[in-house]
Short mmCIF file of C-alpha atoms in Angstrom, two decimals:
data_model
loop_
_atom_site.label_atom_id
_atom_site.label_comp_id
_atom_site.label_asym_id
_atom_site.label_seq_id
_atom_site.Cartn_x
_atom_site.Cartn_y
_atom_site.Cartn_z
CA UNK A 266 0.00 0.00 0.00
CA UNK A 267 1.35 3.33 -1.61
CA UNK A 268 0.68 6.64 0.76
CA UNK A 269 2.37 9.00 -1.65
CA UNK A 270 2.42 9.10 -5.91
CA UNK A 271 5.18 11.21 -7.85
CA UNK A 272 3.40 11.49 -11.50
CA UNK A 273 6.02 12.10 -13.89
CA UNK A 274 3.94 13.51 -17.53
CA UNK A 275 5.88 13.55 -20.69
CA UNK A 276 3.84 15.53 -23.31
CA UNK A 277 3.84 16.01 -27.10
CA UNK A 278 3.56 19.54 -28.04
CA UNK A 279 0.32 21.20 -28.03
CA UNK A 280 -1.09 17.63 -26.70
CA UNK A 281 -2.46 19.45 -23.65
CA UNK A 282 -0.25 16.98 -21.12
CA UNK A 283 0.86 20.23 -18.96
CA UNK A 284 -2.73 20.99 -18.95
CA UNK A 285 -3.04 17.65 -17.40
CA UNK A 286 -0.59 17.75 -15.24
CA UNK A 287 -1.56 21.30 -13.54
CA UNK A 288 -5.34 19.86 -13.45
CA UNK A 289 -4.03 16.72 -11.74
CA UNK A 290 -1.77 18.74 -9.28
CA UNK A 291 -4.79 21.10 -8.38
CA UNK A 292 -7.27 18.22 -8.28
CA UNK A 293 -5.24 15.87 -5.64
CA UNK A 294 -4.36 19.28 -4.02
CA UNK A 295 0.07 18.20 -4.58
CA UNK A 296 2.72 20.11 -5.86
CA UNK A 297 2.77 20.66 -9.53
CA UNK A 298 6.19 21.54 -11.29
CA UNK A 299 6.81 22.85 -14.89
CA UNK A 300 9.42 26.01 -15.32
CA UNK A 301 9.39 26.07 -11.49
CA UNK A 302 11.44 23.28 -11.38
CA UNK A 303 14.14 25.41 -13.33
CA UNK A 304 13.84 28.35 -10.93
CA UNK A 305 14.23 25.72 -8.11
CA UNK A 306 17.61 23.97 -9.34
CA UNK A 307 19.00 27.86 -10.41
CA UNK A 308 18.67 29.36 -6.91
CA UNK A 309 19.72 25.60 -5.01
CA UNK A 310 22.94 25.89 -7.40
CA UNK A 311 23.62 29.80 -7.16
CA UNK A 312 23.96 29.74 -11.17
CA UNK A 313 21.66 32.35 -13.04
CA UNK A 314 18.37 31.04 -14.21
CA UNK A 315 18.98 32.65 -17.72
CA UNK A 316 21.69 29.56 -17.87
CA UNK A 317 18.73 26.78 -17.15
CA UNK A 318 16.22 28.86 -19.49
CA UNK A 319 18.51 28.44 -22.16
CA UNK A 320 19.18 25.12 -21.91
CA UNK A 321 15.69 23.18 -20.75
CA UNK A 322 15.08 20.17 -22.00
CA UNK A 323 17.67 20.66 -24.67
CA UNK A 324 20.67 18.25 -25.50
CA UNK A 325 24.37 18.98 -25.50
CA UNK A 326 25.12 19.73 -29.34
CA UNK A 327 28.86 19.31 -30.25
CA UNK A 328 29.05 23.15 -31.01
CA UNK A 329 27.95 23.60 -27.85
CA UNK A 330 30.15 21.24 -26.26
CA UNK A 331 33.03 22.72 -27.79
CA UNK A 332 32.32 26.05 -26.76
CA UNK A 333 31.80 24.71 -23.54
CA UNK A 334 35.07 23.22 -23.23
CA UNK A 335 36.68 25.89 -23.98
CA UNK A 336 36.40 29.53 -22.67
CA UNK A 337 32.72 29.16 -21.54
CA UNK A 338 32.35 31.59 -18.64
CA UNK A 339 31.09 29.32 -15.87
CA UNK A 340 31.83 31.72 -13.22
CA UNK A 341 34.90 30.64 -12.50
CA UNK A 342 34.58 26.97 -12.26
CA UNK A 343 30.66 27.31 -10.05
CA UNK A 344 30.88 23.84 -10.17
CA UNK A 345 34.06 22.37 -8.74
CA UNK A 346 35.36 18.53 -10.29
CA UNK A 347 32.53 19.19 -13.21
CA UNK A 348 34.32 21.22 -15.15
CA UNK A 349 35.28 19.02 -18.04
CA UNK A 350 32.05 18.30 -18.46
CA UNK A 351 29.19 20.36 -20.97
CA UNK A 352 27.45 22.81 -19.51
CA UNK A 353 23.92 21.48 -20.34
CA UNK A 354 25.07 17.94 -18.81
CA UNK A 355 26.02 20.06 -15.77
CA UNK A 356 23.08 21.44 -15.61
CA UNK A 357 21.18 18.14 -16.16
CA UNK A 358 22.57 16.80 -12.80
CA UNK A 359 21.65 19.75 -10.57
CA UNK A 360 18.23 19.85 -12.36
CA UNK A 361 17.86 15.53 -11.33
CA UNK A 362 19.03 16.35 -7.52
CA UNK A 363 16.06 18.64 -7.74
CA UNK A 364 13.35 16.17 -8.94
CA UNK A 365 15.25 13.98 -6.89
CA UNK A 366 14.63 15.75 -3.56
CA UNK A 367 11.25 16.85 -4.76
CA UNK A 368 10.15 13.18 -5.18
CA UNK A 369 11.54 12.63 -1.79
CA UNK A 370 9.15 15.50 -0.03
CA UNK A 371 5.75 13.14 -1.39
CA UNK A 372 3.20 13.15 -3.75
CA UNK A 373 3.69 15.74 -6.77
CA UNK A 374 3.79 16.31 -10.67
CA UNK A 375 6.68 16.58 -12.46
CA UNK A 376 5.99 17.77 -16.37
CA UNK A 377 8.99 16.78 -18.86
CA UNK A 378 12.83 16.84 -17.77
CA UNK A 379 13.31 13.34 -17.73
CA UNK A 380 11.39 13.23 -14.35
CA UNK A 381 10.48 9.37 -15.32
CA UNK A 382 14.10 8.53 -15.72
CA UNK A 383 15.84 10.49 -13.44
CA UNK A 384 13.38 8.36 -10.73
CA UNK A 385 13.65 5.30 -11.93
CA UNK A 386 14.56 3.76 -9.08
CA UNK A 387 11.27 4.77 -6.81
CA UNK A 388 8.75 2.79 -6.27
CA UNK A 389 5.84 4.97 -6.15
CA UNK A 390 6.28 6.72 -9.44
CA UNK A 391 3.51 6.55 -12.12
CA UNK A 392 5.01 7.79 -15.56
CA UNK A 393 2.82 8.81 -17.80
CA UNK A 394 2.88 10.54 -21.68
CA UNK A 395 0.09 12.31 -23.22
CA UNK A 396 -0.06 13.23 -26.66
CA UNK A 397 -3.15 13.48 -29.08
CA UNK A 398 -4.15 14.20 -32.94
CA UNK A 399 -2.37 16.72 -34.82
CA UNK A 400 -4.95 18.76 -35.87
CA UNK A 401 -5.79 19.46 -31.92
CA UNK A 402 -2.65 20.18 -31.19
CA UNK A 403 -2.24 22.17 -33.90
CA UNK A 404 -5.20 24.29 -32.24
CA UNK A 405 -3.55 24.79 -29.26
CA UNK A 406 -0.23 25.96 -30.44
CA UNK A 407 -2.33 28.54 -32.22
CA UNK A 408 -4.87 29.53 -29.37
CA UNK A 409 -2.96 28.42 -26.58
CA UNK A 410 0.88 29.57 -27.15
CA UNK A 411 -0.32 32.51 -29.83
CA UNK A 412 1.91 30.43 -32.86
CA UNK A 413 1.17 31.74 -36.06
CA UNK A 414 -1.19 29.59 -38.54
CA UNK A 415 1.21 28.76 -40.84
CA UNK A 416 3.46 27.60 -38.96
CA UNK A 417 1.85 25.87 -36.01
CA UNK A 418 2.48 22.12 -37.51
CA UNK A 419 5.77 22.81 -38.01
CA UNK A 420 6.60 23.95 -34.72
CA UNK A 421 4.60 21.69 -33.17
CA UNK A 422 6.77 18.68 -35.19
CA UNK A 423 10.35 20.65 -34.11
CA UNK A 424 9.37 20.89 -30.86
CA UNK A 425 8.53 17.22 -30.49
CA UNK A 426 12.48 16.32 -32.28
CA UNK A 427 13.94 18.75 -29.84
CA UNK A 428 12.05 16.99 -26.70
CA UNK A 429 12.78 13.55 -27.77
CA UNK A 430 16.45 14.40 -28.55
CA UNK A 431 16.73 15.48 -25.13
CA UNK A 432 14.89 12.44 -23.53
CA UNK A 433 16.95 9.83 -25.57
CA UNK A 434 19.92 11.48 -25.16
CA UNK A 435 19.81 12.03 -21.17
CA UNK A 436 17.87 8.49 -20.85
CA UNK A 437 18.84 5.00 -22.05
CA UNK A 438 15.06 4.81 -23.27
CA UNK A 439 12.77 6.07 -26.10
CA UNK A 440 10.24 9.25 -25.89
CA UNK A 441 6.95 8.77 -27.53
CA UNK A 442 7.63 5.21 -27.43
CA UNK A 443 4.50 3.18 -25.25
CA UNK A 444 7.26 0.95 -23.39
CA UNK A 445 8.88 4.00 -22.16
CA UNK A 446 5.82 5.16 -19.78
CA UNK A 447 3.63 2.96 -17.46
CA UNK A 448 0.45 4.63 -19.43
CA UNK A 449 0.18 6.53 -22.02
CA UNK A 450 -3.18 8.51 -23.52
CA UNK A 451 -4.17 10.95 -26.50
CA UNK A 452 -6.21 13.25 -24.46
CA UNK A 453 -8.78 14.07 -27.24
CA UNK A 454 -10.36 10.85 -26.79
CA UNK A 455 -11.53 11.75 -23.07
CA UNK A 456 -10.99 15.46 -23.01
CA UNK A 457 -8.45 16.63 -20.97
CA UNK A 458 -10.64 16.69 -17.57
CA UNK A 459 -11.72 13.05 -18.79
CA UNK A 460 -8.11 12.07 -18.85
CA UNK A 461 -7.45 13.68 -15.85
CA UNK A 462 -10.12 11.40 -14.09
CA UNK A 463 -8.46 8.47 -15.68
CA UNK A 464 -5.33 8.67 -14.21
CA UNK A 465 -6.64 9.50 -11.00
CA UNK A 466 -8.43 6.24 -10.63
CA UNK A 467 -5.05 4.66 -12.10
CA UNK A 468 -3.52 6.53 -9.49
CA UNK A 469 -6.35 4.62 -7.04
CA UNK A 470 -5.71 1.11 -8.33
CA UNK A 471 -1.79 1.37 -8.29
CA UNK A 472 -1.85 2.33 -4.38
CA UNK A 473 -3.29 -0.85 -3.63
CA UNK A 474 -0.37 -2.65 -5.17
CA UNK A 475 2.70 -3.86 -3.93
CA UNK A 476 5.60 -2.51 -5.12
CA UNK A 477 6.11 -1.74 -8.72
CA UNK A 478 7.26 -4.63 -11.14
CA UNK A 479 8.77 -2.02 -13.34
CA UNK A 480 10.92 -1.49 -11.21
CA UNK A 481 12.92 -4.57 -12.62
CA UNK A 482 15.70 -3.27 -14.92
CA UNK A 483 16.30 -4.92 -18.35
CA UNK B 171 -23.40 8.71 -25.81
CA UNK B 172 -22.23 5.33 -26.87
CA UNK B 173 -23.95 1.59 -26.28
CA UNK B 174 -21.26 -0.69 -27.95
CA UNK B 175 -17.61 -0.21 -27.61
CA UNK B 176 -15.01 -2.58 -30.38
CA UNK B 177 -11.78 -2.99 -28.05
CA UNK B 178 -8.95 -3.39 -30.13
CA UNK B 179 -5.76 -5.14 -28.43
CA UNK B 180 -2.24 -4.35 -30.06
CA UNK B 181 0.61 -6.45 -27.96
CA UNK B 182 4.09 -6.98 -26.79
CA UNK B 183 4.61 -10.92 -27.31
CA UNK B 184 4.85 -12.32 -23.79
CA UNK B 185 2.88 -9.02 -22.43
CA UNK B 186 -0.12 -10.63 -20.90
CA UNK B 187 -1.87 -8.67 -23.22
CA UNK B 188 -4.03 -11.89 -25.23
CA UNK B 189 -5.10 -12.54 -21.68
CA UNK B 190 -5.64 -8.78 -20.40
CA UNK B 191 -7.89 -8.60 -23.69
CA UNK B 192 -10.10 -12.78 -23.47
CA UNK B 193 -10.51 -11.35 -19.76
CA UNK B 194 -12.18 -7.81 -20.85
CA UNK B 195 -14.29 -10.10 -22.98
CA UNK B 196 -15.50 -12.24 -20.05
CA UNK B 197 -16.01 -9.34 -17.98
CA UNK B 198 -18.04 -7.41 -19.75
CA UNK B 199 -19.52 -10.90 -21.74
CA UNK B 200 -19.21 -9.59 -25.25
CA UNK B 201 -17.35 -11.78 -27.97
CA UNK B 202 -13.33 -12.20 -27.90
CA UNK B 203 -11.32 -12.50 -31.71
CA UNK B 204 -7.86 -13.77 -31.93
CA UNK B 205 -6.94 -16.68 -33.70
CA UNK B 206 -10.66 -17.27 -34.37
CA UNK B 207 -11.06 -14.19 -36.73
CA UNK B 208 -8.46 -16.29 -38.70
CA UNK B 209 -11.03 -19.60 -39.09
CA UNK B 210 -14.07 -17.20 -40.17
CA UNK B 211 -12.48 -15.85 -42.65
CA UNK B 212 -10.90 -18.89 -43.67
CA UNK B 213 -14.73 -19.83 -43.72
CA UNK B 214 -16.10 -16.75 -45.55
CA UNK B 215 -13.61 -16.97 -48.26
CA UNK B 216 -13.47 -20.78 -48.96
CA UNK B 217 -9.63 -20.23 -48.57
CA UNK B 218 -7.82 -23.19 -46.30
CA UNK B 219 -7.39 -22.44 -43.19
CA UNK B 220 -3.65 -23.34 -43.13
CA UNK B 221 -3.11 -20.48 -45.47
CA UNK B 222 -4.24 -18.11 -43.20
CA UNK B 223 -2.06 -19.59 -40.00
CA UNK B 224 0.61 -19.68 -42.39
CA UNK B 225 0.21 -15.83 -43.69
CA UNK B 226 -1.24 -14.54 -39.99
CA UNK B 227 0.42 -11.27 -38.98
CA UNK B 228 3.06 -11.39 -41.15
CA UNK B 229 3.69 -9.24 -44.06
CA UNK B 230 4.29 -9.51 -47.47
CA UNK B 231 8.12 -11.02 -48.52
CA UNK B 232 8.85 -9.83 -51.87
CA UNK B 233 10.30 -13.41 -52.20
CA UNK B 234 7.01 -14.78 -50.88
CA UNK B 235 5.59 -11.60 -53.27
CA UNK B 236 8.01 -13.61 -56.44
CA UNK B 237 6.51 -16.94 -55.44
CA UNK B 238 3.07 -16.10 -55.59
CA UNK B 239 3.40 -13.78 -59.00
CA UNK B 240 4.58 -16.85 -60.54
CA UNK B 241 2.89 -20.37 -60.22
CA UNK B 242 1.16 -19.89 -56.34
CA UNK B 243 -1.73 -22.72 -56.63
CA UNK B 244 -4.41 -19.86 -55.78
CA UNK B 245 -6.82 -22.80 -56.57
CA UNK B 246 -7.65 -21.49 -60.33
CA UNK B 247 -7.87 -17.96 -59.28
CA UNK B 248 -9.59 -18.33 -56.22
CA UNK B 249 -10.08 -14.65 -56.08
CA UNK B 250 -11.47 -13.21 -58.83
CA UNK B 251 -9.89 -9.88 -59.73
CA UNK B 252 -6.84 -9.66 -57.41
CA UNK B 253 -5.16 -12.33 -58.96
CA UNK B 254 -2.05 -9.76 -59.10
CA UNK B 255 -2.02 -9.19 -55.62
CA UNK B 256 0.45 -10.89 -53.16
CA UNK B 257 -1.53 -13.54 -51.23
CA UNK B 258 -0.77 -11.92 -48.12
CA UNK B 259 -2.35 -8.68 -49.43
CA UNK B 260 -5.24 -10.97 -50.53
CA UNK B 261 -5.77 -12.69 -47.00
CA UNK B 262 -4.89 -9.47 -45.28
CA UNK B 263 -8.05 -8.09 -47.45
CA UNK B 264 -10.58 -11.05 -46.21
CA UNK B 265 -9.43 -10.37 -43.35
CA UNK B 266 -10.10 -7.13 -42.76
CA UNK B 267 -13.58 -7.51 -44.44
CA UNK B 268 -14.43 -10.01 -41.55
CA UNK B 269 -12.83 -7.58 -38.66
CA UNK B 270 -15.22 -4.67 -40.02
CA UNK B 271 -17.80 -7.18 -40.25
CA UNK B 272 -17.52 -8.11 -36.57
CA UNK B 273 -17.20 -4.70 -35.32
CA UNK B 274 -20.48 -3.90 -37.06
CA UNK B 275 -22.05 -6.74 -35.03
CA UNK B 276 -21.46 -4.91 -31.68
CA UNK B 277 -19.33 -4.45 -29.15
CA UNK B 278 -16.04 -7.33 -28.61
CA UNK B 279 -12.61 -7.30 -28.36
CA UNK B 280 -10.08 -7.80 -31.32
CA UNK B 281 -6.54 -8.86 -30.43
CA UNK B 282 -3.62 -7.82 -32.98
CA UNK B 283 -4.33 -8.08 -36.90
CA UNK B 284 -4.12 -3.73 -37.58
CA UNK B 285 -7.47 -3.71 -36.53
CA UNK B 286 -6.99 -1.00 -34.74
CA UNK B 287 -5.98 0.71 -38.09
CA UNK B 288 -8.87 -0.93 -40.18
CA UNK B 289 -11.11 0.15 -38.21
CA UNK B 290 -10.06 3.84 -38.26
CA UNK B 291 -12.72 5.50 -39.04
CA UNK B 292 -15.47 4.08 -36.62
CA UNK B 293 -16.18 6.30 -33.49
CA UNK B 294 -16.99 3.53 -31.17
CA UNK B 295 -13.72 2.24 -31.18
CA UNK B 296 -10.83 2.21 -28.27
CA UNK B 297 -7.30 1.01 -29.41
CA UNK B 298 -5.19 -0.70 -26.68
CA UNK B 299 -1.80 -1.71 -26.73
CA UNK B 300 -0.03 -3.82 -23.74
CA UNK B 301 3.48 -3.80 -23.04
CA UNK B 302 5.27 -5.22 -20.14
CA UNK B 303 9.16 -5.25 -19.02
CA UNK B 304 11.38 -8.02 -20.67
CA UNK B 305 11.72 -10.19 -17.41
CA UNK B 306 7.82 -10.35 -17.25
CA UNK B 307 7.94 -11.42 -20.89
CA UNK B 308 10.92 -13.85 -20.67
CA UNK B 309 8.74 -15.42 -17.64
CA UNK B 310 5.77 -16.34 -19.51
CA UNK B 311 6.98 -16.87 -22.59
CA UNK B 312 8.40 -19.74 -20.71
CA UNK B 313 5.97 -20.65 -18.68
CA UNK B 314 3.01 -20.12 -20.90
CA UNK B 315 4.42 -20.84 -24.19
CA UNK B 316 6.90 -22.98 -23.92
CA UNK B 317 9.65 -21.48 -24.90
CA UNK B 318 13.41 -22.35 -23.83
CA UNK B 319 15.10 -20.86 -20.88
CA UNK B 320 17.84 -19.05 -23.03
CA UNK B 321 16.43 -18.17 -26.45
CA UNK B 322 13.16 -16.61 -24.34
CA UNK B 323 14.33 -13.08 -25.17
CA UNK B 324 15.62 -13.82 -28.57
CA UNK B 325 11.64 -14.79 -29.06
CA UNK B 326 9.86 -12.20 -27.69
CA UNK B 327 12.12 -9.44 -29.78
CA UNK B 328 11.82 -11.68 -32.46
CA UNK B 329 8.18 -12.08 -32.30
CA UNK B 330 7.69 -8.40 -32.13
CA UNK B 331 9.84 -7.68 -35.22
CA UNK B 332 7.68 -9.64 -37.08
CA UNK B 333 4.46 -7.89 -35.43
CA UNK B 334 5.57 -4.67 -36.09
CA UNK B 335 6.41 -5.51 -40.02
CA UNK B 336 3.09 -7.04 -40.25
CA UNK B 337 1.31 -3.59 -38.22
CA UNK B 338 3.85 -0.78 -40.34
CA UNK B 339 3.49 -2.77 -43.95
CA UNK B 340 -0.69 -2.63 -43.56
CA UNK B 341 -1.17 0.87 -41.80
CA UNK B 342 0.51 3.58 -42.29
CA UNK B 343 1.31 4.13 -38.57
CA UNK B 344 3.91 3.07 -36.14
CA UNK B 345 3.38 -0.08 -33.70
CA UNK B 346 4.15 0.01 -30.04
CA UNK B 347 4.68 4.06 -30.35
CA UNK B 348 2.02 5.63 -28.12
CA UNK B 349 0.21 8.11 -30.76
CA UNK B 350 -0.67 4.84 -32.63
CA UNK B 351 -2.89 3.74 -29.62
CA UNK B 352 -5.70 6.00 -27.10
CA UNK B 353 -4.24 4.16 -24.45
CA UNK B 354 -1.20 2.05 -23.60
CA UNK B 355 -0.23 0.26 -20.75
CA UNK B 356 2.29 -2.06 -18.49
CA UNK B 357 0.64 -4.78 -17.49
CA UNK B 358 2.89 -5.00 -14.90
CA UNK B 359 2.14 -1.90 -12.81
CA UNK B 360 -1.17 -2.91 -12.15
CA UNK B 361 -1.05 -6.86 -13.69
CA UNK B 362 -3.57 -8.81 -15.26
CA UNK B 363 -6.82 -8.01 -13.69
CA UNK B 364 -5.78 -4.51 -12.49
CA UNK B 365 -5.02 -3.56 -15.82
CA UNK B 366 -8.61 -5.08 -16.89
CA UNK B 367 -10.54 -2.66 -14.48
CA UNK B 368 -8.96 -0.16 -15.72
CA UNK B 369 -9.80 -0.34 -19.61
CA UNK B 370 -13.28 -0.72 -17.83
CA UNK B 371 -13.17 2.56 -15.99
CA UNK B 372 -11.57 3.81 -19.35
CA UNK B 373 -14.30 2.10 -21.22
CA UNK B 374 -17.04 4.00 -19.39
CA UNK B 375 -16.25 7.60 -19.66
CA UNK B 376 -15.62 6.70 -22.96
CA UNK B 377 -19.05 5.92 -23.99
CA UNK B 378 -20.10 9.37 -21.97
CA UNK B 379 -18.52 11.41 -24.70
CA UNK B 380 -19.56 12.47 -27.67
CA UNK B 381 -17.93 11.13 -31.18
CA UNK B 382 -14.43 10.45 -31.05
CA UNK B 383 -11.73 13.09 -31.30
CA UNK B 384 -8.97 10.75 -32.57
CA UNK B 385 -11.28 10.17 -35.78
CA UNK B 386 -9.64 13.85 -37.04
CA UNK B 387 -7.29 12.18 -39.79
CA UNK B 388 -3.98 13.18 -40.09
#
């Protein structure tokens, strides 16, 4: 018997998953975290929160690295024995002691950064993706995040690469992929209150079991 | 408002999922299709019923494709009109004829055979797929199927190769990657029965809402 849940939601673009997440949050009356969690991990690190802005849920690129390695002003080594390391990996591993000792407070939603992985090896964690049709999501980048007509596919398709190029490159799993998550649900079919509902009695079911057979590493 | 609901049941081999989906069935006591949607329309066509075993959910070889463009007994022409068709097309056709036939009936539960993706454009349908982690897998493969100690794994990933062929060759979507499905699952996280209830609970807020948003093509 579970007391506590840490809901990790990984979300396609414009799928209405942070929606979700915030609704879920408010609903079971837990912590919710989004951007927070970047303002968090900048002020528990004393590094600027421009620094985490800029690099959220983004992968090392080799340009990147290189700069990195090389005259990057890190504030004079801010993170001693790290050093040779990229910034954004740097960053990665303050931003996981975060979730980390978020998880470790109780029950709470975590939206994106790997949450799923970085906890891996907790029992009570319920990961969970949301995505949905592209013509809905193609709505909501227009209503929702003002993207222009036009465009609002194409964003919505290079936001999606530059999520799951951070995922598969921080995790030793797949994003999008069904065997990644514990459940995963396109939100138009219920609605996103409907789906909402769902996981909460998914939420209800997995208290009452024992442990968590995912928990098994392959 | 919806009164019949088609269940469609995409799996991992060794998942649970074949049981997760004759189990719905009993539950809710509407009719369960697996291997027996192969004997109908073995029956309907007039086709042997070794054919179909022989062709079911695999896809077309082009040297299987070579075999049949040149002397395949087809039993004079058996059916009239696709003659130039690969028998696997051909089968996959009667197939799908009997699947839509099925659905039409009422509401059941279809394991595997795309009909998730024939079935596309009805609004009473929820597609399911069931995964579970390889240890699970390895275990009943073993114990439920048979299979050898050591080459377990090799037949589970080999089993799914030949799924996923069979599922990208006949649809033009992805298997086992969540946007293909409304809903996907572990089987482990909750197991069998728990995982039952909960395409139940699904089930029923389903039929409270109005068409089906996933019906949008893409």
């Amino acid at each position: 018997m579970k007391t506590t849940t840490v809901f990790t939601i990984g979300r396609q673009f414009g799928s209405g998953g942070r929606s979700v997440g915030r609704r879920l949050a408010e609903k079971l009356e837990i912590p919710f975290y989004d951007r927070e969690l970047i303002a968090l991990a900048a002020k528990e690190s004393g590094l600027s929160e421009t620094l985490f802005e800029n690099a959220d849920e983004k992968a090392t690129s080799s340009l990147f690295y290189s700069m990195v390695m090389g005259t990057y002003p890190l504030g004079g080594g801010a993170i001693a024995g790290r050093s040779e390391m990229p910034l954004n990996d740097q960053l990665f591993l303050i931003q996981s002691k975060t979730i980390h000792a978020l998880a470790e407070k109780g029950s709470c939603v975590i939206v994106g950064r790997c949450a799923d992985y970085v906890l891996r090896d907790l029992p009570n964690v319920l990961n969970i993706f949301i995505h949905a049709r592209m013509p809905e999501r193609i709505k909501r980048a227009i209503e929702n995040y003002g993207e222009d007509e036009k465009k609002a596919e194409s964003v919505c398709i290079k936001k999606d690469k530059q999520r799951a190029n951070f995922y598969n490159y921080y995790s030793d799993r797949k994003w999008d992929q069904s065997e990644t998550y514990d459940l995963t649900l396109d939100s138009g079919v219920l609605g996103l209150e409907g789906s909402v509902d769902l996981i909460i009695a998914y939420d209800e079911m997995f208290r009452k079991t024992e442990g968590k057979k995912r928990m098994v590493s392959t």
